Coordinates of C-alpha atoms in Angstrom, one line a residue:
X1 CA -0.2 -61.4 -60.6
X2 CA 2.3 -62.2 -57.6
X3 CA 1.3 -64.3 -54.6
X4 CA 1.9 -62.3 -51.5
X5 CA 3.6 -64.8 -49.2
X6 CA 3.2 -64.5 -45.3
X7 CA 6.0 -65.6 -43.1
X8 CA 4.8 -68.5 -40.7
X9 CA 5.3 -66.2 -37.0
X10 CA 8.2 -68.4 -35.8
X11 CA 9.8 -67.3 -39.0
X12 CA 8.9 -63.6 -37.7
X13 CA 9.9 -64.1 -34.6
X14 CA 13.4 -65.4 -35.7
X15 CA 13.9 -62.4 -37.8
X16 CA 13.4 -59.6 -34.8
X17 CA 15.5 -62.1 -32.3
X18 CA 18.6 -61.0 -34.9
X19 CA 17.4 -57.8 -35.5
X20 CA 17.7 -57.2 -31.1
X21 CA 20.9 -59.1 -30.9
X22 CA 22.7 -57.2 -33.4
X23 CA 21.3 -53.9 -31.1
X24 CA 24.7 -52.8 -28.8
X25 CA 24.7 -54.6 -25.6
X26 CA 24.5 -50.9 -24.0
X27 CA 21.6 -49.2 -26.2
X28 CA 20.0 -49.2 -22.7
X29 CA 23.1 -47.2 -21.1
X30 CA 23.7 -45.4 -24.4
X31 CA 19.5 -44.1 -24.1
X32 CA 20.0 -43.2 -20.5
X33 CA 23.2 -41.1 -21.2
X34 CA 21.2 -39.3 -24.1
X35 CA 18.4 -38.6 -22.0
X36 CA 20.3 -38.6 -18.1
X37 CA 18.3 -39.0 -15.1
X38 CA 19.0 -36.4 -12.5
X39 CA 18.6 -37.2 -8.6
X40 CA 15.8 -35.9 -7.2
X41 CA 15.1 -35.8 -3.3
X42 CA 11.6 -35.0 -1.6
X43 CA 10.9 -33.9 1.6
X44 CA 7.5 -34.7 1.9
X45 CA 7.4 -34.2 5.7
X46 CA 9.3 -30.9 5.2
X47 CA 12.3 -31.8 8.1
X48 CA 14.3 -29.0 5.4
X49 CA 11.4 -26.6 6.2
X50 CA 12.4 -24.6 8.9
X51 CA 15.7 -24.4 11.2
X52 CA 15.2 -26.5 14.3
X53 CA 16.2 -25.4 17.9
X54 CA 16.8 -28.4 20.2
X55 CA 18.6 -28.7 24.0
X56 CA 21.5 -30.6 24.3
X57 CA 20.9 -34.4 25.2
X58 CA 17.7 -34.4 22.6
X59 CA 17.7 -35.3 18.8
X60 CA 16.9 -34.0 15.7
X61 CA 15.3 -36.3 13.6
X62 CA 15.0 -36.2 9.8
X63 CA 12.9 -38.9 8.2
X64 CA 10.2 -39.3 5.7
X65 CA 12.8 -38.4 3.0
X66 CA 12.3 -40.1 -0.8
X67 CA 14.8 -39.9 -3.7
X68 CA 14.7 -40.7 -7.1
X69 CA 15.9 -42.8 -8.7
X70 CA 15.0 -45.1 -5.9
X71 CA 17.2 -47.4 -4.3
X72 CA 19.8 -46.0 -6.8
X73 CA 21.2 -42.6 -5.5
X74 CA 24.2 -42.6 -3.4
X75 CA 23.2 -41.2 0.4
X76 CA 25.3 -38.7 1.9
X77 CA 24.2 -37.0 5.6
X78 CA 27.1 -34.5 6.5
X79 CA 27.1 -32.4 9.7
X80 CA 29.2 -29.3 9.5
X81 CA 30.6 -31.0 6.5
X82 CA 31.5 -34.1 7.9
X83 CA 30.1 -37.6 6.8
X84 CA 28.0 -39.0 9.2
X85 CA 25.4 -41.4 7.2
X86 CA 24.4 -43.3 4.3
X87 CA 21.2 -44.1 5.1
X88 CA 17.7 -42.7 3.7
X89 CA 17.0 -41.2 7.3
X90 CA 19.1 -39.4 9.9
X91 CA 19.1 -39.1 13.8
X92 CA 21.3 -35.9 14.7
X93 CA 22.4 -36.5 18.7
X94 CA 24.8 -33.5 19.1
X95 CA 27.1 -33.5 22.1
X96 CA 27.9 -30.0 23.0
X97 CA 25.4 -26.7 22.2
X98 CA 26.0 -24.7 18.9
X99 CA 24.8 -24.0 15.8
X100 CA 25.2 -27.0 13.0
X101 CA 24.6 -27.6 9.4
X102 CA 22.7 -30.1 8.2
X103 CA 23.0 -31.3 4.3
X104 CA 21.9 -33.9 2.6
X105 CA 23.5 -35.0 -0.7
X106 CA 21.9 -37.3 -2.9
X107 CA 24.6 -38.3 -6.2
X108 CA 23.4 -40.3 -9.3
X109 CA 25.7 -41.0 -12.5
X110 CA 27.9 -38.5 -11.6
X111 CA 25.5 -35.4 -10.7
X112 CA 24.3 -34.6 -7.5
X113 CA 21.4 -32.4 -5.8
X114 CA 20.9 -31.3 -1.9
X115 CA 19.3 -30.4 0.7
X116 CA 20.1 -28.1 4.1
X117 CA 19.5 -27.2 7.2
X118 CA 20.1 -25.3 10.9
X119 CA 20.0 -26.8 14.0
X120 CA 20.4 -24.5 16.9
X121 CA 21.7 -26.5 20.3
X122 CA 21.0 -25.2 23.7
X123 CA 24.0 -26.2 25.5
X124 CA 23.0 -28.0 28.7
X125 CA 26.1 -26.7 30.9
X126 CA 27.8 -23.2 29.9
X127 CA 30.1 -20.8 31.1
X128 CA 29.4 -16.7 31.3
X129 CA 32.0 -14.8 30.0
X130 CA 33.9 -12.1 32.5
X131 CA 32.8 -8.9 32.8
X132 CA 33.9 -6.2 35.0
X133 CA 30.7 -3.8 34.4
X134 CA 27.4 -4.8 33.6
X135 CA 26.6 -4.0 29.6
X136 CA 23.0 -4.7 29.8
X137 CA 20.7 -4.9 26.4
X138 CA 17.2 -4.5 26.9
X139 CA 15.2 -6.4 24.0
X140 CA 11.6 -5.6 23.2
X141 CA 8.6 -8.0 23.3
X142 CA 9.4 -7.3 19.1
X143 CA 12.7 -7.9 19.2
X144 CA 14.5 -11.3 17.9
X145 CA 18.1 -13.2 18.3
X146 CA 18.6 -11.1 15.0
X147 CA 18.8 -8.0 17.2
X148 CA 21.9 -8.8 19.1
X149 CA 25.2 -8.8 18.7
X150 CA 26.0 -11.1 21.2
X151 CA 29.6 -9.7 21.6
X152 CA 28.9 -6.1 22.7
X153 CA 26.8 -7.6 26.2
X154 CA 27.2 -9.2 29.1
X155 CA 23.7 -9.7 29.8
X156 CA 20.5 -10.0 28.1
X157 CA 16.7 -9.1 29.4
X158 CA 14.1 -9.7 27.0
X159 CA 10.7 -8.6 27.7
X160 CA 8.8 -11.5 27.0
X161 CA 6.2 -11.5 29.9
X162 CA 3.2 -9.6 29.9
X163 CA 1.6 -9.4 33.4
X164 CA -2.4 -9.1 33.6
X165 CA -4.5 -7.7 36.8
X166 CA -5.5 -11.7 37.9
X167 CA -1.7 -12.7 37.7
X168 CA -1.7 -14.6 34.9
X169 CA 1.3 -14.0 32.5
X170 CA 1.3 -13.5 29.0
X171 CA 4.4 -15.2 27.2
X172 CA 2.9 -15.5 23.8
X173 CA 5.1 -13.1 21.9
X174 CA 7.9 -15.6 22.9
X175 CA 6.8 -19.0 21.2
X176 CA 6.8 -17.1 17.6
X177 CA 9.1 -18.8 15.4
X178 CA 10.6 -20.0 18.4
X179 CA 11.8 -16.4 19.3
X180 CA 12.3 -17.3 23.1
X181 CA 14.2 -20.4 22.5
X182 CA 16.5 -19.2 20.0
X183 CA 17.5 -15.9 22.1
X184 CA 18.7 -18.0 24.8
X185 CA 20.0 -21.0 22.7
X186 CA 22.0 -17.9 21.4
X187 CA 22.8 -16.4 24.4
X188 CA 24.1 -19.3 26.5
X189 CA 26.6 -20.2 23.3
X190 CA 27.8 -16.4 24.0
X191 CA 28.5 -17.0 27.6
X192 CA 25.7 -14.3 28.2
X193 CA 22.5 -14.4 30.9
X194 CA 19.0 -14.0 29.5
X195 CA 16.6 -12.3 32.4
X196 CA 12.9 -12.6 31.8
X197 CA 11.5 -9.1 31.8
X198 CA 8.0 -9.2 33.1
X199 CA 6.1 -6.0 32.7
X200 CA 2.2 -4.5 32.4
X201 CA 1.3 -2.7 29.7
X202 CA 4.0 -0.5 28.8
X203 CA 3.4 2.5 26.3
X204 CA 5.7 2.6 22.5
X205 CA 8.7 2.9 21.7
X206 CA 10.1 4.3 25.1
X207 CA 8.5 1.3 26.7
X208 CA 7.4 3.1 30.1
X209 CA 4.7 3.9 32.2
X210 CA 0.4 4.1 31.1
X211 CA -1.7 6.6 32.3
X212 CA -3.6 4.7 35.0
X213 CA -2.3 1.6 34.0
X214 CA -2.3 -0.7 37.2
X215 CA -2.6 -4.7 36.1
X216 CA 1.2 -5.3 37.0
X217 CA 0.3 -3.0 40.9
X218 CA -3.0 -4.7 41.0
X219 CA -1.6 -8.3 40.4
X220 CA 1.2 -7.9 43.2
X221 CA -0.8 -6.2 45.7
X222 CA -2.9 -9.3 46.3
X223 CA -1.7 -12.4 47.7
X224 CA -3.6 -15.1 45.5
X225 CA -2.7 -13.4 42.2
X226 CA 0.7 -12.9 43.2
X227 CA 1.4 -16.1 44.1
X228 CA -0.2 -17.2 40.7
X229 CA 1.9 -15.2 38.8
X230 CA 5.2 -16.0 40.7
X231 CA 4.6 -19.7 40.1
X232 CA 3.8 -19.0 36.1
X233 CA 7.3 -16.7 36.2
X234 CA 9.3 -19.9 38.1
X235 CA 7.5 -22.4 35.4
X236 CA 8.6 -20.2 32.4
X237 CA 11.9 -19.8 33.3
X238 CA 13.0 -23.2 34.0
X239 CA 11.1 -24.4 30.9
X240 CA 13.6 -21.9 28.7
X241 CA 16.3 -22.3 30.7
X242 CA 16.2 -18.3 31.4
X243 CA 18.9 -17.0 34.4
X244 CA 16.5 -14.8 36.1
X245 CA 14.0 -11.6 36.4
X246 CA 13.7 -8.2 36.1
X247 CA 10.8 -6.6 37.8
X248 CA 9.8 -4.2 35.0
X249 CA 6.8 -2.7 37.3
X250 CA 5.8 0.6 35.6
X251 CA 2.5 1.2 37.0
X252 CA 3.5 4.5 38.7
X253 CA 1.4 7.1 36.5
X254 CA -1.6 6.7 38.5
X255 CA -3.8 7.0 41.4
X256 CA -2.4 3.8 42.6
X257 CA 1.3 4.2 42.3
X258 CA 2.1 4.8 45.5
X259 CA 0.5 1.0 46.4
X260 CA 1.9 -0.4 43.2
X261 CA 5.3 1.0 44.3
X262 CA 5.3 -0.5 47.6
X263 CA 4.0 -4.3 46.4
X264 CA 7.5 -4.7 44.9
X265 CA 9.6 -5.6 48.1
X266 CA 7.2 -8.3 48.9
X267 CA 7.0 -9.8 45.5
X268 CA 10.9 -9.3 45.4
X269 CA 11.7 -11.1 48.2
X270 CA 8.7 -13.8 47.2
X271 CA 10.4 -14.1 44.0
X272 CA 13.7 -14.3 45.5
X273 CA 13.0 -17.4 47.3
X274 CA 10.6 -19.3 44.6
X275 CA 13.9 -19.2 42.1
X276 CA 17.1 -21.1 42.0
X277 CA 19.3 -19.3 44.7
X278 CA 21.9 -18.6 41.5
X279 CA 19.1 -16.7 39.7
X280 CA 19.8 -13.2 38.9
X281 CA 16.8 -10.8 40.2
X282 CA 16.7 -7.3 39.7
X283 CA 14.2 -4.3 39.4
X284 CA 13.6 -1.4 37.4
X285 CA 13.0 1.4 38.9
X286 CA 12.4 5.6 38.0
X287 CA 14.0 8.7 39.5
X288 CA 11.0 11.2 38.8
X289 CA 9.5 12.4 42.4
X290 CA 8.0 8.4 43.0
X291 CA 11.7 7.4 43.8
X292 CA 10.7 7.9 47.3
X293 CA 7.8 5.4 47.2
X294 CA 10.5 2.6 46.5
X295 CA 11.0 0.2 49.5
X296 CA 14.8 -1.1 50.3
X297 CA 15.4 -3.4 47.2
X298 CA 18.9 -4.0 48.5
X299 CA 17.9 -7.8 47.9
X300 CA 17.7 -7.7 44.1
X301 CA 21.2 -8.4 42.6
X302 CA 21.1 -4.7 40.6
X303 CA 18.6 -2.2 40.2
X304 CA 17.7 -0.9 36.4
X305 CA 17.8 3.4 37.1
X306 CA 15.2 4.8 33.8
X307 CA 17.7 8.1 34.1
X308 CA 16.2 9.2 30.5
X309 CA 13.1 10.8 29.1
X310 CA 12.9 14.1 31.5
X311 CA 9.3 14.9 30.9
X312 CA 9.7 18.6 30.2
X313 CA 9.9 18.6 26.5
X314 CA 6.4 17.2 26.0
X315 CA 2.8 18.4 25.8
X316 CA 1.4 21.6 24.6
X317 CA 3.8 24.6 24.5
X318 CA 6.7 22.3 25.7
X319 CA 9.9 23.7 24.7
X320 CA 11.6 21.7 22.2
X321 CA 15.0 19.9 22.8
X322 CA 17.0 16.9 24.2
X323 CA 14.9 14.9 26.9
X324 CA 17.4 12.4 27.9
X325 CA 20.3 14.6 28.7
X326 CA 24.0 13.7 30.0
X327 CA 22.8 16.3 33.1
X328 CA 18.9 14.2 33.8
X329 CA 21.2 11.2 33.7
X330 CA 23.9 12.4 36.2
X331 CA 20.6 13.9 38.6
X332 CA 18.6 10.8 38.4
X333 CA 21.9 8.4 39.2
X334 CA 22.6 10.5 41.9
X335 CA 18.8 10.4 43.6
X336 CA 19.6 6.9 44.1
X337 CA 23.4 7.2 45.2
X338 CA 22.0 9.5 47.7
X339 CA 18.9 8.7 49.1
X340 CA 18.7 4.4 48.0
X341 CA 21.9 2.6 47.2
X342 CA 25.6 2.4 46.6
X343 CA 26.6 2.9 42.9
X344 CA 27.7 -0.5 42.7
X345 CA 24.0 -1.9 42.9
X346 CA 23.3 0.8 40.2
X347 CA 22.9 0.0 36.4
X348 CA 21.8 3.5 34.7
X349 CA 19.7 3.3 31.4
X350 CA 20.5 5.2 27.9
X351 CA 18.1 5.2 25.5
X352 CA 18.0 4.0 21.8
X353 CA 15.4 6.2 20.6
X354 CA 14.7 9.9 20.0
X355 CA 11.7 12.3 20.2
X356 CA 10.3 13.4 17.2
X357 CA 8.7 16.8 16.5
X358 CA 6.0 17.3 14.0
X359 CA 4.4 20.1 14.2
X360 CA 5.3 23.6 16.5
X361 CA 3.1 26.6 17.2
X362 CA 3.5 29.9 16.6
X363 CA 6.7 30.4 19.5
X364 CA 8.8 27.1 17.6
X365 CA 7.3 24.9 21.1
X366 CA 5.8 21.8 20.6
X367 CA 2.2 22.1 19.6
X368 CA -0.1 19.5 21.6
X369 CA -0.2 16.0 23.0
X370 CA -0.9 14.6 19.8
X371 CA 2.2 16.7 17.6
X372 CA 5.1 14.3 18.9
X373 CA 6.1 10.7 18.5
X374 CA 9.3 8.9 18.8
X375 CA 11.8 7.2 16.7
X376 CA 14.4 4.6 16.8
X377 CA 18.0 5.4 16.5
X378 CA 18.6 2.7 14.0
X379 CA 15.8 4.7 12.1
X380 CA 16.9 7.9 12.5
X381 CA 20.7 6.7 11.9
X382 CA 19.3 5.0 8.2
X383 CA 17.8 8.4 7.4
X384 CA 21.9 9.7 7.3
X385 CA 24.6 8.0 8.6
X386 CA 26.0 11.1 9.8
X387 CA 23.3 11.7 12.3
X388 CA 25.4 8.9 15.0
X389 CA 27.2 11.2 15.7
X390 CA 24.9 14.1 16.7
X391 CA 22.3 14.5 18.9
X392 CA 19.9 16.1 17.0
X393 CA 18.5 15.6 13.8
X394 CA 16.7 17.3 10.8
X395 CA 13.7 14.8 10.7
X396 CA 10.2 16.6 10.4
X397 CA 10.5 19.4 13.3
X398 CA 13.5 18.0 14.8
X399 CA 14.4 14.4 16.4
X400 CA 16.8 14.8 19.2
X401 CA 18.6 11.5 20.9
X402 CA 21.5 10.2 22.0
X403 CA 24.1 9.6 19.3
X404 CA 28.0 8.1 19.5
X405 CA 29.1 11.5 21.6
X406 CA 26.7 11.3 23.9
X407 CA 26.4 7.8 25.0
X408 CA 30.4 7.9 24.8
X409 CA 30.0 10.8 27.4
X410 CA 27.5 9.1 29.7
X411 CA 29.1 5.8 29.8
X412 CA 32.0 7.3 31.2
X413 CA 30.5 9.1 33.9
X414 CA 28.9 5.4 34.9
X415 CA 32.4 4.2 34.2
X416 CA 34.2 6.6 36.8
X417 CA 31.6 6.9 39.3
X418 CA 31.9 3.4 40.4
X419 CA 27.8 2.2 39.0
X420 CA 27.4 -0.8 38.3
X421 CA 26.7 -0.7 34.5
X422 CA 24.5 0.5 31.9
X423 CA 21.6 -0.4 30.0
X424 CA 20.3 -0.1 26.8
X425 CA 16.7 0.7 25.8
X426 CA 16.6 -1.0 23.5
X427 CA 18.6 -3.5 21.3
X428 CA 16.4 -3.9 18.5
X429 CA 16.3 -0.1 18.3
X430 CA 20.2 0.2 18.0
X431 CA 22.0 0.5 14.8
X432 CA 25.0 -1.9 13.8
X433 CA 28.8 -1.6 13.3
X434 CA 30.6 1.5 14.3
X435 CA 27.4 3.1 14.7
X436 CA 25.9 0.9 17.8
X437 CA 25.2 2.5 21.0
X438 CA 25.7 -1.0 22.3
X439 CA 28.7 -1.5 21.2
X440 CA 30.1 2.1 23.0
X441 CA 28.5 1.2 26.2
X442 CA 30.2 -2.0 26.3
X443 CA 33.7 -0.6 25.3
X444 CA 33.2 2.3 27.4
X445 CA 33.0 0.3 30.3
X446 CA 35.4 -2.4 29.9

């Protein structure tokens, strides 16, 4: 029988030291190119989250980035493509206002991942662009920077105040997702105005007057409360960097109208004189039988003229048809020629949006109260392209709205007749491209 001998450990030890050094000096580099490590970057503080929206003169900061394999990746910050850093975090100080791409690139043996961002830049001094008529958009309390196309307008309202009976102002729809900021960020880069509408209550998609709705009457009627809300407007405004008002005071479908009415050349002139003396202030104002309850608003730089929705084609029995007509339009822009102001204070209002039957009685008239609606154009011009360029459409009982023809017809008649400009209720109701009532209007009166 053998004897099993046992190597003394230094023996052992000897043996493995020759077994390692006859390994390839780059096993380690040979393993990790078998089995590569790819560059990893986390944003634990989420800085690639969401786009940011700064003012010129501030910083966007981006910090709290890790990468893997630490210490080891190669560090590449890049603005609008351009190396600016190396370093694991990064201070963006932009100089002018914009819109600017921020990426990160992190590169390890050759492969690299990466990370990117907006930042939107309010610029701190800008320039509006020339016009010869106004080419208002109205935009909803709904509507977003998405919603216009910043190069069919010379101005921008955006109905972001909601006006309460005490005077206090409602600006909430504004701070979502930054909506507010953005739309003038936006705006100012376009060379374009951005008026704060404040309004009460309005009603849906035609955005107009309340049965005996009164908090916007009630709130400028009385001294304290009016003086509270004018200081809230004046805050709001120079917070967003906003270029003026528009008094969008609809409370005139009640028993207080006629008081409502009147409150506006005092708060007009008050608001006048709490603003920066270049801030653009103007009113909106009807053209049913109430336009003679309007005081002089000669002060305000323009006056908004609702020359659509004619009233007739609603309620029980109502015969059905077009209620914003090229005819209401000429009639309601000349009530105001004639009996209020010259055409050049005068911006006349078309409407992005149609009336909707959907039901008729027995006689093919509108059945009740409750048996219309309305619809945007953009909806009604999705349901067939075709329909832009009619002004009536086969949708339930019948839609009928302004299409390309019309608006084409009514912006020259504001065009020749010396007004001011138009307006369009609203932008995020128009459609896009060759379609956009927007787009007419502000062709139509260049």
């Amino acid at each position: 029988m053998k004897k099993i001998k046992y190597a003394h450990a230094p023996v052992l030890m000897l043996v493995l030291l020759m077994a390692f050094a006859g390994c390839k000096k780059d096993e380690v580099k040979d393993q990790e190119a078998a089995n590569p490590i790819y560059p990893r970057i986390f944003d634990n503080l989420r800085v690639f989250g969401s786009n940011q929206i700064i003012d010129e003169g501030t910083s966007a900061s981006f910090t709290g980035v890790l990468f893997t394999p630490a210490k080891k990746v190669k560090i590449s910050w890049q603005v609008n493509g351009k190396e600016m850093s190396s370093d694991e975090s990064f201070k963006f100080t932009p100089t002018a206002g914009g819109e600017y791409t921020i990426k990160l690139v992190a590169t390890y043996n050759g492969d690299s991942t990466s990370r990117q961002t907006k930042v939107l830049v309010n610029p701190s001094t800008y320039t509006f662009k020339p016009y010869t008529k106004v080419a208002l958009a109205n935009l909803t309390e709904d509507g977003t920077a998405a919603d216009v196309v910043w190069s069919n307008i010379t101005h921008l309202e955006y109905q972001v105040g909601k006006v309460a009976a005490d005077g206090t102002l409602d600006v909430s729809k504004g701070n979502v997702n930054q909506h507010a900021k953005e739309i003038v960020a936006r705006a100012h880069i376009a060379g374009v105005p951005v008026l704060m509408g404040i309004s009460g209550h309005l009603s849906g998609i035609d955005g107009w007057a309340i049965y005996e709705s009164n908090d916007f009457g009630t709130a400028i009627r009385n001294p304290t409360s009016m003086k509270l809300l004018i200081d809230s407007v004046k805050a709001y405004v120079a917070s967003k960097k906003m270029d003026g008002v528009d008094i969008y005071m609809t409370d005139i479908n009640s028993g207080n109208a006629p008081d409502n009415i009147h409150a506006i050349g005092p708060f007009l002139a008050a608001l006048k004189a709490a603003l920066p003396a270049a801030a653009i202030v103007t009113v909106t104002a009807s053209v049913n039988y109430q336009h003679w309850e309007y005081p002089d608003l000669s002060k305000a730089d323009w006056v908004n003229i609702h020359a659509f929705e004619d009233n007739i084609h609603i309620g029980p029995d109502a015969p059905v048809g077009q209620s914003s007509s090229y005819d209401f339009m000429v009639s309601g822009a000349q009530i105001w020629t004639n009996f209020h102001l010259p055409a050049s204070k005068l911006v006349i209002g078309i409407p992005a949006f149609g009336l909707r039957y959907n039901s008729l009685n027995a006689a093919g008239n509108n059945e009740s109260w409750g048996s219309y609606d309305y619809m945007t154009y953009k909806a009604i011009v999705a349901a067939d392209p075709a329909n832009a360029g009619k002004e009536k459409a086969d949708i339930a009982k019948g839609v009928y709205y302004n299409g390309v023809p019309l608006v084409t017809q009514k912006t020259s008649f504001i065009k020749a007749g010396g007004y001011k400009g138009a307006y369009l209720w609203a932008a995020d109701y128009d459609a896009t491209g060759a379609n956009s009532l927007m787009a007419v209007i502000y062709n139509g009166l260049k």
